[in-house]
Every structure is written in structure tokens, then in C-alpha cells.
Amino acid sequence: MIEQLKGFCLQGRERIYPGSEGSVTANTAVVEMKTPELREGEILAKTLYTGICGSDNSAALGKPNFDWVERPRIIGHEFSAEILELGPGDHDGLKVGDRFTPLAMLGCQDEDCPACSVAKWNLCPEKQIIGFHRNGGFGQQVVLESDRVVPLMKGLSPQQGALVEPLSVVVNALYHKCHIKPGDDVVVTGCGIIGLMSAELAKAAGARVLVTGIAHDRDIRLKKAGEQGFITIEVSPENTLAQQLKAGIEDADGIPFGTNGQVDLLIECSGVPQVLSEAISVVRPEGDICVIATYPKEVAINATHLTRTSLNMRGSMGSCREDYRVAQKLMVTGVFPADAYIDAYDFKDITQAFEDSIGANNVKAVVKMN
């Protein structure tokens, strides 16, 4: 039993710019915490492993698109945990000792809600996100609604369990919003974990995949992408994706990638407005653009070009229970090689884990919480 529980807490709202003076984790602190008394339908769990999400980093940096998160808040929504106690009410067969990963988003569950009525809590306008609306997985214990519980599949380790939620987001995007066919040429813009997961699932669907990054990504994230068999390029305002595709890109066997500077599908994972603006110029007529990223400001799009080329641009928000099941199956069967992407940290080094993650100096930080 833990004598004194600790958690990694979002506290401040200061706008922090990585690379400037000062700490990138100035808005956060490791704090002592207490777990509240369990209410109807809630459980108490011991967190096992928690992953750092790009949205956690954005909140820590005080980005304006995360101003809505109340402070103080124990953040974290990508985690595995073990049930310690069941609160009052029915828990649909759950028992102490069960290991699980939680649904990050819980809908209002009103039968008149267009999203909740079809079990798509991720699209509910009143959804509650663990780690943002209530304390989450960067506490050594967590209280949450038992409705969120998704049992870990046999063969999946608790450490791998911390990657189920982000992989489920990619499952939702690629399997429901894209039309990937064997032989397609696919660009993934951004080489964070969502981008790398997208690349893996596109490759598994039979596509040839190119992953973009910036110069800072060369030795870590783009290097990992190259090791996994993807074409990689560095992009910059002076050497854009569109320019490089037009000039000609070849794969490792010397076969041209794309046709006349255009590709079949672009999956946008960078969150950089200019990248999304550029995207419609590099996708062939009637091709697909899938947007998984979120943005700190409005993005300008050439809508007339979108119309005249009959492009399909679709956004994808979060995931639902079935996506979690598929994500686990993909890891257990080795379709997604989870262990290849994990950078492991102990809880005592959690601040360093966030600094490395914000600085893009790791691939996917996963913290052992206890």
C-alpha cells in the first residue's frame, strides 16, 4: 500500500514557448494527493503505466486551445490500471484485481444525444475527458467511472496497455475515415506517436508510406520511422513537402513515390496550420485527407481547389469502445509493434519525461507509476 500518494499536476496557465528561457514544465508540479470517497458507479484503481500525450504537453505549455482545462488538475488519459476497490452500485461484473485501460471520453449517455445514442461518446458535446475534466492517470491512484473500463486483452502487458488509447484514436481515423488500398502512396505529416502509429496501420493496409518531420526530429523520431521501414523527409518553410514531391522522391528501391507530385492520401498529425493548408495541393483529385491533429488557431484552406479536385477531407476525433478492442488486437497480434516505440521512465523521473516529450527528444514516453 502506498503511504503517500503522488501525482503530476497541471497548475498554471502561463504561455510557454519551448526554446525560450525558463522551464517547459513551469506550469506543472509533482504534488501529494488524496483520493476522494467513491460515489455511485465509481471505482478506485492503482495506475500502472501512463503515456504522455501531445495534448498533455499542450496543456502544460499553456496553449490557448487547452485554456478550458481547469487547474489544478492531475492530467493523463493514456494509462493502464488495476482495480483496488468498487464503489456503490452495479459494476457489470468487474472485480478487484482486474486490469484495464480506461475510455478517455465519457459521454452524457442521454438517449436523445445523437452521439451517445449510437455509443460514440467521443462525439458527445458534453463528453468528460479523464485527466482534463477530472483527475487522471498521472496520479498513483485514480478514481473513475466503471463505465470507462476496458479490460486488458490476454497477452497485452500493462506497459503496452498505456498505448491502447492513442492507437485507438488512429484506428478510428484510418479504419473509418480513410480509404486505404494496397499500392496506395500515403504521406503522414508529423512524426509524433500518432503519426508513427498512422504510418504503421497504413503500411499494414498495404500502402507505401512517407513520414515527414523537421530538422529536430532527424536523430530520434525520423530515425525511428526510417528503422521501421518508412520513407522519411525533413520539411521546412524553405523546403516544403509540396516542393520535394514535385522534385521527385524515391523509396529505398529507387521507385518514384507519388505521381506528378501528388499522393493518394495524406494523414495530418503535425498540428501545424501551414501543413494542413498545404495538404490539399499534394493529394490527387478525389484523394483523401484525414485530419487527426488539433490546431492552436484557425487554418486557411483553398476551398475552391478542394471543390475543383473533389478531394475528401475528413476530421477524426478520439475513439470509442470498439476502437479500443481493435487497438488491443493489433498489438497482441504484432500488427502494431508497441515495444518498438516505448521510451520507459520511472515516476521519480516524470518531470524529465515531460521535458523530453515536449522537446521531442523521445518517441513515446511511458511512465511506470508505482
Short mmCIF file of C-alpha atoms in Angstrom, two decimals:
data_model
loop_
_atom_site.label_atom_id
_atom_site.label_comp_id
_atom_site.label_asym_id
_atom_site.label_seq_id
_atom_site.Cartn_x
_atom_site.Cartn_y
_atom_site.Cartn_z
CA MET A 1 0.00 0.00 0.00
CA ILE A 2 1.34 3.46 -0.92
CA GLU A 3 1.99 5.52 2.21
CA GLN A 4 1.81 8.88 0.44
CA LEU A 5 0.19 9.15 -2.96
CA LYS A 6 1.68 11.50 -5.50
CA GLY A 7 0.54 12.88 -8.82
CA PHE A 8 1.78 15.06 -11.64
CA CYS A 9 -0.39 18.15 -11.54
CA LEU A 10 -1.20 20.85 -14.08
CA GLN A 11 -1.31 24.09 -12.10
CA GLY A 12 -0.51 27.23 -14.09
CA ARG A 13 -1.74 28.83 -17.33
CA GLU A 14 1.39 30.69 -18.41
CA ARG A 15 2.05 30.55 -22.17
CA ILE A 16 5.39 28.76 -22.52
CA TYR A 17 7.45 28.72 -25.71
CA PRO A 18 9.87 25.78 -25.94
CA GLY A 19 13.38 27.00 -26.68
CA SER A 20 12.95 30.23 -24.74
CA GLU A 21 14.33 30.84 -21.27
CA GLY A 22 12.71 29.04 -18.38
CA SER A 23 11.39 25.56 -17.75
CA VAL A 24 8.90 23.97 -20.15
CA THR A 25 7.28 22.32 -17.13
CA ALA A 26 6.84 25.53 -15.11
CA ASN A 27 3.04 25.09 -15.17
CA THR A 28 3.27 21.66 -13.52
CA ALA A 29 4.42 20.08 -10.26
CA VAL A 30 4.60 16.72 -8.51
CA VAL A 31 2.14 17.01 -5.62
CA GLU A 32 0.81 14.91 -2.78
CA MET A 33 -2.73 13.81 -3.42
CA LYS A 34 -5.67 12.15 -1.73
CA THR A 35 -8.29 10.03 -3.43
CA PRO A 36 -11.90 11.10 -2.87
CA GLU A 37 -14.60 8.87 -1.43
CA LEU A 38 -16.15 6.65 -4.06
CA ARG A 39 -19.56 7.64 -5.41
CA GLU A 40 -22.19 5.55 -7.15
CA GLY A 41 -20.70 3.74 -10.13
CA GLU A 42 -17.09 4.66 -9.39
CA ILE A 43 -14.01 2.54 -8.81
CA LEU A 44 -10.63 3.13 -7.21
CA ALA A 45 -7.64 1.88 -9.18
CA LYS A 46 -3.87 1.77 -8.90
CA THR A 47 -2.30 3.25 -12.02
CA LEU A 48 0.34 1.01 -13.58
CA TYR A 49 1.71 2.79 -16.67
CA THR A 50 0.75 6.16 -18.13
CA GLY A 51 1.71 7.63 -21.50
CA ILE A 52 2.35 11.29 -22.20
CA CYS A 53 0.01 12.57 -24.90
CA GLY A 54 0.62 15.59 -27.11
CA SER A 55 -2.47 17.16 -25.54
CA ASP A 56 -0.87 16.77 -22.10
CA ASN A 57 2.14 18.66 -23.44
CA SER A 58 -0.07 21.34 -24.96
CA ALA A 59 -1.89 21.85 -21.67
CA ALA A 60 1.43 22.02 -19.82
CA LEU A 61 2.65 24.69 -22.25
CA GLY A 62 -0.50 26.73 -21.70
CA LYS A 63 -1.57 26.61 -25.34
CA PRO A 64 -4.80 28.54 -25.97
CA ASN A 65 -6.72 25.52 -27.29
CA PHE A 66 -6.36 23.98 -23.80
CA ASP A 67 -7.41 27.03 -21.78
CA TRP A 68 -10.65 25.23 -20.90
CA VAL A 69 -8.86 22.72 -18.65
CA GLU A 70 -9.45 23.62 -15.01
CA ARG A 71 -6.42 23.94 -12.75
CA PRO A 72 -5.21 22.31 -10.57
CA ARG A 73 -5.68 19.00 -12.38
CA ILE A 74 -3.89 15.65 -12.26
CA ILE A 75 -3.62 15.05 -16.02
CA GLY A 76 -3.22 11.84 -18.04
CA HIS A 77 -5.70 9.79 -20.06
CA GLU A 78 -3.48 7.11 -21.66
CA PHE A 79 -2.93 4.51 -18.96
CA SER A 80 -3.33 1.03 -17.62
CA ALA A 81 -4.55 0.37 -14.09
CA GLU A 82 -5.67 -2.29 -11.62
CA ILE A 83 -8.92 -2.13 -9.67
CA LEU A 84 -8.41 -1.72 -5.92
CA GLU A 85 -11.97 -1.05 -4.76
CA LEU A 86 -15.51 -0.93 -6.15
CA GLY A 87 -17.82 1.84 -5.04
CA PRO A 88 -21.59 1.60 -4.54
CA GLY A 89 -23.74 0.34 -7.39
CA ASP A 90 -23.54 -2.20 -10.19
CA HIS A 91 -20.20 -2.60 -11.99
CA ASP A 92 -21.20 -5.14 -14.64
CA GLY A 93 -19.03 -7.98 -13.39
CA LEU A 94 -15.85 -6.01 -12.65
CA LYS A 95 -13.86 -7.20 -9.66
CA VAL A 96 -10.89 -6.18 -7.54
CA GLY A 97 -7.65 -7.11 -9.30
CA ASP A 98 -8.95 -6.62 -12.85
CA ARG A 99 -6.50 -4.80 -15.10
CA PHE A 100 -7.81 -2.36 -17.67
CA THR A 101 -7.33 0.75 -19.72
CA PRO A 102 -10.00 3.47 -19.50
CA LEU A 103 -12.05 5.09 -22.22
CA ALA A 104 -10.64 8.59 -22.29
CA MET A 105 -14.02 10.12 -23.13
CA LEU A 106 -17.31 9.54 -21.32
CA GLY A 107 -20.46 10.86 -22.96
CA CYS A 108 -23.60 12.23 -21.33
CA GLN A 109 -25.37 8.91 -22.17
CA ASP A 110 -28.66 10.70 -22.76
CA GLU A 111 -30.82 8.63 -25.13
CA ASP A 112 -31.61 11.81 -27.07
CA CYS A 113 -27.93 12.61 -27.64
CA PRO A 114 -27.12 11.91 -31.33
CA ALA A 115 -23.63 10.65 -30.39
CA CYS A 116 -24.35 8.71 -27.20
CA SER A 117 -27.41 7.03 -28.72
CA VAL A 118 -25.04 5.20 -31.09
CA ALA A 119 -22.29 4.64 -28.44
CA LYS A 120 -19.97 7.30 -29.86
CA TRP A 121 -19.12 9.09 -26.64
CA ASN A 122 -16.11 10.67 -28.36
CA LEU A 123 -18.52 12.87 -30.34
CA CYS A 124 -20.78 13.88 -27.46
CA PRO A 125 -20.72 17.67 -26.96
CA GLU A 126 -20.94 17.12 -23.19
CA LYS A 127 -18.18 14.47 -23.03
CA GLN A 128 -15.93 14.35 -19.98
CA ILE A 129 -12.25 13.61 -20.67
CA ILE A 130 -10.33 11.91 -17.91
CA GLY A 131 -7.25 13.91 -16.98
CA PHE A 132 -8.87 17.13 -18.15
CA HIS A 133 -12.38 17.19 -16.64
CA ARG A 134 -11.41 15.02 -13.66
CA ASN A 135 -8.13 13.76 -12.23
CA GLY A 136 -6.41 11.20 -14.41
CA GLY A 137 -3.64 8.70 -14.89
CA PHE A 138 -0.65 10.72 -13.70
CA GLY A 139 -1.82 10.11 -10.15
CA GLN A 140 -0.56 6.95 -8.47
CA GLN A 141 -4.20 6.14 -7.80
CA VAL A 142 -7.23 7.23 -9.78
CA VAL A 143 -10.98 7.31 -9.22
CA LEU A 144 -13.12 6.93 -12.33
CA GLU A 145 -16.48 5.72 -13.56
CA SER A 146 -16.62 1.96 -14.10
CA ASP A 147 -18.35 2.66 -17.44
CA ARG A 148 -14.95 3.69 -18.74
CA VAL A 149 -13.26 0.35 -18.01
CA VAL A 150 -11.93 -1.67 -20.98
CA PRO A 151 -10.31 -4.89 -19.69
CA LEU A 152 -6.81 -5.58 -20.96
CA MET A 153 -6.76 -8.36 -23.53
CA LYS A 154 -4.83 -11.55 -22.71
CA GLY A 155 -1.26 -11.21 -23.93
CA LEU A 156 -1.14 -7.43 -23.57
CA SER A 157 1.30 -6.14 -20.94
CA PRO A 158 0.32 -3.24 -18.65
CA GLN A 159 3.07 -1.16 -20.26
CA GLN A 160 1.60 -1.80 -23.70
CA GLY A 161 -1.80 -1.01 -22.21
CA ALA A 162 -0.72 2.63 -21.93
CA LEU A 163 -0.65 2.79 -25.75
CA VAL A 164 -4.16 1.44 -26.32
CA GLU A 165 -5.87 4.84 -26.20
CA PRO A 166 -3.64 6.62 -28.74
CA LEU A 167 -3.69 3.60 -31.03
CA SER A 168 -7.49 3.51 -30.77
CA VAL A 169 -7.56 7.12 -31.99
CA VAL A 170 -5.59 6.09 -35.07
CA VAL A 171 -7.80 3.02 -35.56
CA ASN A 172 -10.85 5.28 -35.64
CA ALA A 173 -9.23 7.63 -38.13
CA LEU A 174 -7.73 5.14 -40.56
CA TYR A 175 -10.40 2.45 -40.50
CA HIS A 176 -13.43 4.74 -40.55
CA LYS A 177 -12.32 7.96 -42.23
CA CYS A 178 -9.84 6.81 -44.91
CA HIS A 179 -9.97 4.54 -47.93
CA ILE A 180 -6.52 2.94 -47.97
CA LYS A 181 -5.90 0.36 -50.68
CA PRO A 182 -2.88 -1.87 -51.30
CA GLY A 183 -0.47 0.05 -53.50
CA ASP A 184 -1.54 3.50 -52.32
CA ASP A 185 1.10 6.14 -51.65
CA VAL A 186 0.37 7.75 -48.28
CA VAL A 187 2.00 10.76 -46.61
CA VAL A 188 1.87 11.13 -42.83
CA THR A 189 2.70 14.69 -41.78
CA GLY A 190 4.22 14.74 -38.31
CA CYS A 191 6.33 12.07 -36.65
CA GLY A 192 4.95 12.09 -33.11
CA ILE A 193 3.42 8.87 -31.88
CA ILE A 194 0.06 9.47 -33.60
CA GLY A 195 1.90 9.98 -36.87
CA LEU A 196 4.03 6.88 -36.39
CA MET A 197 1.01 4.80 -35.42
CA SER A 198 -0.79 6.07 -38.51
CA ALA A 199 2.18 5.08 -40.63
CA GLU A 200 2.20 1.56 -39.18
CA LEU A 201 -1.51 0.98 -39.79
CA ALA A 202 -1.32 2.42 -43.31
CA LYS A 203 1.58 0.09 -44.06
CA ALA A 204 -0.39 -2.84 -42.63
CA ALA A 205 -3.19 -1.96 -45.06
CA GLY A 206 -0.77 -2.33 -47.98
CA ALA A 207 0.25 1.27 -48.55
CA ARG A 208 3.70 2.68 -49.14
CA VAL A 209 4.23 5.38 -46.52
CA LEU A 210 6.27 8.56 -46.27
CA VAL A 211 6.65 10.31 -42.88
CA THR A 212 7.61 13.96 -42.52
CA GLY A 213 9.39 15.74 -39.70
CA ILE A 214 11.50 18.80 -39.04
CA ALA A 215 15.27 19.03 -38.61
CA HIS A 216 14.99 18.49 -34.84
CA ASP A 217 13.30 15.14 -35.48
CA ARG A 218 16.19 13.79 -37.57
CA ASP A 219 18.04 11.82 -34.90
CA ILE A 220 15.12 10.44 -32.89
CA ARG A 221 11.64 10.36 -34.38
CA LEU A 222 12.51 10.36 -38.08
CA LYS A 223 15.31 7.92 -37.35
CA LYS A 224 12.78 5.59 -35.70
CA ALA A 225 10.46 5.96 -38.71
CA GLY A 226 13.31 5.00 -41.02
CA GLU A 227 14.18 1.99 -38.86
CA GLN A 228 10.56 0.86 -39.18
CA GLY A 229 10.83 0.90 -42.96
CA PHE A 230 9.18 4.20 -43.86
CA ILE A 231 10.39 6.80 -46.34
CA THR A 232 11.34 9.90 -44.35
CA ILE A 233 11.92 13.53 -45.31
CA GLU A 234 12.65 16.73 -43.43
CA VAL A 235 10.40 19.66 -44.24
CA SER A 236 10.78 23.39 -43.58
CA PRO A 237 9.24 26.62 -44.87
CA GLU A 238 12.13 26.77 -47.35
CA ASN A 239 11.83 23.12 -48.43
CA THR A 240 8.19 22.13 -48.20
CA LEU A 241 6.56 18.78 -48.73
CA ALA A 242 4.96 20.05 -51.96
CA GLN A 243 8.32 21.18 -53.34
CA GLN A 244 10.01 17.90 -52.53
CA LEU A 245 7.22 15.78 -54.01
CA LYS A 246 7.30 17.88 -57.18
CA ALA A 247 11.08 17.48 -57.42
CA GLY A 248 10.68 13.73 -57.03
CA ILE A 249 11.03 11.34 -54.09
CA GLU A 250 12.08 7.72 -54.39
CA ASP A 251 11.79 4.81 -51.98
CA ALA A 252 14.72 2.62 -50.89
CA ASP A 253 14.45 0.61 -54.13
CA GLY A 254 14.55 3.69 -56.33
CA ILE A 255 10.86 3.57 -57.22
CA PRO A 256 9.21 7.01 -57.50
CA PHE A 257 6.84 7.91 -54.67
CA GLY A 258 3.62 9.58 -55.77
CA THR A 259 2.64 10.70 -59.26
CA ASN A 260 3.38 14.19 -60.59
CA GLY A 261 3.96 15.45 -57.06
CA GLN A 262 0.71 14.09 -55.67
CA VAL A 263 -0.28 11.15 -53.47
CA ASP A 264 -3.41 9.12 -52.72
CA LEU A 265 -3.86 10.03 -49.06
CA LEU A 266 -2.41 12.49 -46.58
CA ILE A 267 -2.86 11.95 -42.83
CA GLU A 268 -2.27 15.20 -40.94
CA CYS A 269 -0.79 14.65 -37.47
CA SER A 270 1.51 17.65 -37.04
CA GLY A 271 -0.94 20.26 -35.75
CA VAL A 272 0.89 22.94 -37.78
CA PRO A 273 -1.62 25.18 -39.60
CA GLN A 274 0.62 25.71 -42.63
CA VAL A 275 0.95 21.96 -43.11
CA LEU A 276 -2.81 21.50 -43.34
CA SER A 277 -3.09 24.48 -45.71
CA GLU A 278 -0.50 22.85 -47.97
CA ALA A 279 -2.08 19.40 -47.79
CA ILE A 280 -4.74 19.92 -50.45
CA SER A 281 -2.07 20.72 -53.06
CA VAL A 282 -0.28 17.37 -52.70
CA VAL A 283 -3.26 14.99 -52.86
CA ARG A 284 -4.51 13.72 -56.23
CA PRO A 285 -8.03 14.53 -57.44
CA GLU A 286 -10.61 12.55 -55.46
CA GLY A 287 -7.89 11.62 -52.98
CA ASP A 288 -8.26 11.72 -49.20
CA ILE A 289 -7.05 13.99 -46.42
CA CYS A 290 -7.57 12.75 -42.87
CA VAL A 291 -7.06 15.27 -40.08
CA ILE A 292 -6.25 13.85 -36.65
CA ALA A 293 -4.37 16.87 -35.26
CA THR A 294 -5.85 19.88 -33.50
CA TYR A 295 -4.63 23.44 -34.03
CA PRO A 296 -3.92 26.48 -31.86
CA LYS A 297 -5.63 28.83 -34.34
CA GLU A 298 -7.89 28.83 -37.39
CA VAL A 299 -6.43 27.31 -40.55
CA ALA A 300 -6.75 28.86 -44.02
CA ILE A 301 -7.83 26.41 -46.74
CA ASN A 302 -8.12 26.96 -50.51
CA ALA A 303 -11.73 25.79 -50.60
CA THR A 304 -12.09 26.37 -54.33
CA HIS A 305 -9.23 23.96 -55.04
CA LEU A 306 -10.88 21.49 -52.66
CA THR A 307 -14.06 21.68 -54.74
CA ARG A 308 -12.41 21.54 -58.14
CA THR A 309 -10.36 18.46 -57.28
CA SER A 310 -13.22 16.68 -55.46
CA LEU A 311 -10.97 15.96 -52.50
CA ASN A 312 -12.31 14.19 -49.44
CA MET A 313 -11.21 15.96 -46.25
CA ARG A 314 -12.38 14.37 -43.02
CA GLY A 315 -11.62 15.03 -39.39
CA SER A 316 -11.41 12.32 -36.76
CA MET A 317 -12.00 12.91 -33.06
CA GLY A 318 -10.95 10.42 -30.39
CA SER A 319 -12.26 6.88 -30.35
CA CYS A 320 -14.94 4.61 -28.90
CA ARG A 321 -15.01 1.20 -27.20
CA GLU A 322 -14.82 -0.88 -30.38
CA ASP A 323 -11.69 1.04 -31.47
CA TYR A 324 -10.06 0.09 -28.16
CA ARG A 325 -10.77 -3.57 -28.84
CA VAL A 326 -9.24 -3.37 -32.31
CA ALA A 327 -6.21 -1.46 -31.00
CA GLN A 328 -5.51 -4.16 -28.41
CA LYS A 329 -5.87 -6.88 -31.05
CA LEU A 330 -3.40 -5.09 -33.31
CA MET A 331 -0.82 -5.01 -30.52
CA VAL A 332 -1.37 -8.57 -29.30
CA THR A 333 -1.00 -9.95 -32.82
CA GLY A 334 2.06 -7.83 -33.59
CA VAL A 335 0.48 -5.77 -36.36
CA PHE A 336 1.43 -2.71 -34.34
CA PRO A 337 4.87 -3.25 -32.69
CA ALA A 338 4.21 -1.32 -29.48
CA ASP A 339 7.51 -2.09 -27.79
CA ALA A 340 9.46 -0.54 -30.66
CA TYR A 341 8.07 2.88 -29.81
CA ILE A 342 8.08 3.00 -26.00
CA ASP A 343 10.58 5.13 -24.04
CA ALA A 344 10.22 3.99 -20.43
CA TYR A 345 10.53 6.26 -17.37
CA ASP A 346 10.04 5.73 -13.64
CA PHE A 347 7.68 8.02 -11.73
CA LYS A 348 10.61 9.70 -9.97
CA ASP A 349 11.71 10.94 -13.39
CA ILE A 350 8.29 12.13 -14.55
CA THR A 351 9.31 15.78 -14.92
CA GLN A 352 12.20 14.70 -17.12
CA ALA A 353 9.81 12.54 -19.13
CA PHE A 354 7.65 15.60 -19.84
CA GLU A 355 10.66 17.75 -20.68
CA ASP A 356 11.87 15.11 -23.14
CA SER A 357 8.41 14.71 -24.63
CA ILE A 358 7.81 18.44 -25.06
CA GLY A 359 11.26 18.74 -26.61
CA ALA A 360 10.56 15.82 -28.99
CA ASN A 361 13.59 14.05 -27.52
CA ASN A 362 11.80 10.71 -27.23
CA VAL A 363 9.33 8.75 -29.33
CA LYS A 364 6.65 7.84 -26.78
CA ALA A 365 7.20 8.45 -23.08
CA VAL A 366 5.50 5.86 -20.84
CA VAL A 367 5.83 6.32 -17.09
CA LYS A 368 5.80 3.47 -14.59
CA MET A 369 3.53 4.98 -11.94
CA ASN A 370 4.04 2.63 -8.97
#
